Amino acid sequence: MATIVKHNQTGKRYCMLGAGFGVFQSSKPNVFLGNLMADVEEGEYALVCVCNSKGEIFWLEATQVTVVSIDGQNVQELAAE
């Protein structure tokens, strides 16, 4: 069976294949002080890998999806057990 998720903005449903977490950091030299006071940009991404009914695979931000069912059971039913 599968984990089915719903994209919150479009309402489309997808099969969740997995999850990933990405972190990045980049720096560029400051105009006046060079590398001593470099301008740093950093961030992180929590993503889920999904596929549609055509089998096309892509990534969505984890905050943009809601789990609908797991192994054919509604999430509310699983939480009540």
Coordinates of N, CA and C in Angstrom, one line a residue:
M1 N 0.8 -1.2 0.0 CA 0.0 0.0 0.0 C 0.9 1.2 0.0
A2 N 0.2 2.4 0.0 CA 1.0 3.6 -0.2 C 0.5 4.7 0.8
T3 N 1.3 5.8 0.9 CA 0.9 7.0 1.6 C 0.5 8.0 0.6
I4 N -0.8 8.4 0.7 CA -1.3 9.4 -0.2 C -1.3 10.8 0.5
V5 N -0.8 11.8 -0.2 CA -0.8 13.1 0.3 C -1.6 14.0 -0.6
K6 N -2.0 15.2 -0.1 CA -2.8 16.1 -0.9 C -2.0 17.4 -0.9
H7 N -1.8 18.0 -2.1 CA -1.1 19.3 -2.2 C -2.1 20.4 -1.7
N8 N -1.8 21.1 -0.7 CA -2.7 22.1 -0.1 C -3.2 23.2 -1.0
Q9 N -2.4 23.6 -1.9 CA -2.8 24.7 -2.8 C -3.6 24.3 -4.0
T10 N -3.3 23.1 -4.5 CA -4.1 22.7 -5.7 C -5.1 21.6 -5.4
G11 N -5.0 20.9 -4.3 CA -6.0 19.9 -4.0 C -5.7 18.6 -4.7
K12 N -4.6 18.5 -5.5 CA -4.2 17.3 -6.2 C -3.7 16.3 -5.2
R13 N -3.9 15.0 -5.5 CA -3.4 14.0 -4.6 C -2.2 13.2 -5.3
Y14 N -1.2 12.9 -4.5 CA 0.0 12.2 -5.0 C 0.3 11.0 -4.1
C15 N 1.1 10.1 -4.6 CA 1.7 9.0 -3.8 C 3.0 9.5 -3.3
M16 N 3.2 9.4 -2.0 CA 4.5 9.9 -1.4 C 5.5 8.7 -1.5
L17 N 6.7 9.0 -2.1 CA 7.7 8.1 -2.2 C 8.8 8.1 -1.1
G18 N 9.0 9.3 -0.6 CA 10.0 9.5 0.4 C 10.1 11.0 0.8
A19 N 11.1 11.2 1.7 CA 11.3 12.6 2.2 C 12.8 12.9 2.1
G20 N 13.1 14.2 2.1 CA 14.5 14.6 2.1 C 14.6 15.9 2.8
F21 N 15.8 16.2 3.2 CA 16.1 17.4 3.9 C 17.4 18.0 3.4
G22 N 17.3 19.3 2.9 CA 18.5 19.9 2.4 C 18.9 21.2 3.1
V23 N 20.2 21.4 3.2 CA 20.7 22.5 3.9 C 21.8 23.2 3.0
F24 N 21.8 24.5 3.0 CA 22.8 25.2 2.1 C 23.4 26.4 2.9
Q25 N 24.6 26.7 2.5 CA 25.2 27.9 3.0 C 26.1 28.4 1.9
S26 N 26.1 29.7 1.6 CA 27.0 30.3 0.6 C 27.4 31.6 1.2
S27 N 28.6 32.0 0.8 CA 29.2 33.3 1.2 C 29.9 34.0 0.0
K28 N 29.8 35.3 0.0 CA 30.5 36.1 -1.0 C 31.2 37.2 -0.2
P29 N 32.3 37.6 -0.7 CA 33.1 38.6 0.0 C 32.4 39.9 0.1
N30 N 32.6 40.6 1.2 CA 32.0 41.9 1.4 C 32.7 42.9 0.6
V31 N 32.0 43.9 0.1 CA 32.6 44.9 -0.7 C 33.8 45.6 -0.1
F32 N 33.7 45.9 1.2 CA 34.7 46.7 1.9 C 35.7 45.8 2.7
L33 N 35.3 44.7 3.4 CA 36.2 44.0 4.2 C 36.5 42.6 3.6
G34 N 36.1 42.3 2.4 CA 36.5 41.1 1.8 C 35.9 39.9 2.5
N35 N 36.8 38.8 2.7 CA 36.3 37.6 3.4 C 36.2 37.7 4.9
L36 N 36.8 38.8 5.5 CA 36.7 39.0 6.9 C 35.3 39.1 7.4
M37 N 34.5 39.8 6.6 CA 33.1 40.0 7.0 C 32.2 39.6 5.8
A38 N 32.3 38.4 5.3 CA 31.6 37.9 4.1 C 30.1 37.9 4.3
D39 N 29.4 38.2 3.3 CA 27.9 38.2 3.3 C 27.5 36.7 3.2
V40 N 26.8 36.2 4.2 CA 26.5 34.7 4.2 C 25.0 34.6 4.1
E41 N 24.6 33.6 3.2 CA 23.2 33.3 3.1 C 23.1 31.8 3.3
E42 N 22.1 31.4 4.2 CA 21.9 30.0 4.5 C 20.5 29.7 4.7
G43 N 20.2 28.4 4.6 CA 18.8 28.0 4.7 C 18.6 26.5 4.7
E44 N 17.4 26.0 4.9 CA 17.2 24.6 4.9 C 15.8 24.3 4.2
Y45 N 15.7 23.1 3.7 CA 14.5 22.8 3.0 C 14.0 21.4 3.4
A46 N 12.8 21.2 3.8 CA 12.2 19.9 4.1 C 11.3 19.6 2.9
L47 N 11.6 18.5 2.2 CA 10.9 18.2 0.9 C 10.4 16.8 1.0
V48 N 9.3 16.5 0.2 CA 8.8 15.2 0.0 C 8.8 14.8 -1.5
C49 N 9.2 13.6 -1.7 CA 9.2 13.1 -3.1 C 7.9 12.4 -3.4
V50 N 7.2 12.9 -4.5 CA 5.9 12.3 -4.8 C 5.9 11.9 -6.3
C51 N 4.8 11.2 -6.6 CA 4.6 10.9 -8.0 C 3.1 11.0 -8.3
N52 N 2.8 11.4 -9.5 CA 1.4 11.5 -9.9 C 0.9 10.2 -10.5
S53 N -0.3 10.3 -11.1 CA -0.9 9.0 -11.6 C -0.2 8.6 -12.9
K54 N 0.6 9.5 -13.5 CA 1.3 9.1 -14.7 C 2.7 8.5 -14.4
G55 N 3.0 8.5 -13.1 CA 4.3 8.0 -12.6 C 5.4 9.1 -12.7
E56 N 5.1 10.3 -12.9 CA 6.1 11.4 -13.0 C 6.5 11.7 -11.6
I57 N 7.8 11.8 -11.3 CA 8.3 12.1 -10.0 C 8.8 13.5 -9.9
F58 N 8.5 14.1 -8.7 CA 9.0 15.5 -8.4 C 8.9 15.7 -6.9
W59 N 9.5 16.8 -6.5 CA 9.6 17.2 -5.1 C 8.7 18.4 -4.8
L60 N 8.1 18.3 -3.6 CA 7.2 19.4 -3.0 C 7.7 19.7 -1.7
E61 N 7.5 21.0 -1.3 CA 7.9 21.4 0.1 C 7.0 20.7 1.1
A62 N 7.6 20.2 2.2 CA 6.8 19.4 3.1 C 5.7 20.2 3.8
T63 N 5.8 21.5 3.9 CA 4.8 22.3 4.5 C 3.6 22.5 3.5
Q64 N 3.7 22.1 2.3 CA 2.7 22.3 1.3 C 1.8 21.1 1.1
V65 N 2.0 20.0 1.9 CA 1.2 18.8 1.7 C 0.7 18.3 3.0
T66 N -0.4 17.6 2.9 CA -1.1 17.0 4.1 C -1.3 15.5 3.8
V67 N -1.0 14.6 4.8 CA -1.2 13.2 4.6 C -2.7 12.9 4.6
V68 N -3.2 12.2 3.6 CA -4.6 11.8 3.5 C -4.8 10.4 4.1
S69 N -4.1 9.5 3.6 CA -4.2 8.1 4.0 C -2.9 7.3 4.0
I70 N -2.9 6.3 4.8 CA -1.7 5.4 4.9 C -2.2 4.0 4.8
D71 N -1.6 3.3 3.8 CA -2.0 1.9 3.6 C -3.6 1.7 3.5
G72 N -4.2 2.7 2.8 CA -5.6 2.6 2.5 C -6.5 3.1 3.7
Q73 N -5.9 3.4 4.8 CA -6.7 3.9 5.9 C -6.6 5.4 6.1
N74 N -7.8 6.0 6.3 CA -7.8 7.5 6.6 C -7.0 7.8 7.8
V75 N -6.3 8.9 7.8 CA -5.4 9.3 8.9 C -6.2 9.5 10.1
Q76 N -7.4 10.1 10.1 CA -8.2 10.2 11.3 C -8.6 8.9 11.9
E77 N -8.8 7.9 11.1 CA -9.1 6.5 11.7 C -7.8 6.0 12.4
L78 N -6.6 6.2 11.8 CA -5.4 5.7 12.5 C -5.2 6.4 13.8
A79 N -5.4 7.7 13.9 CA -5.2 8.5 15.1 C -6.1 8.0 16.2
A80 N -7.3 7.6 15.9 CA -8.3 7.2 16.9 C -8.0 5.9 17.5
E81 N -7.2 5.1 16.9 CA -6.8 3.7 17.5 C -6.0 3.8 18.7

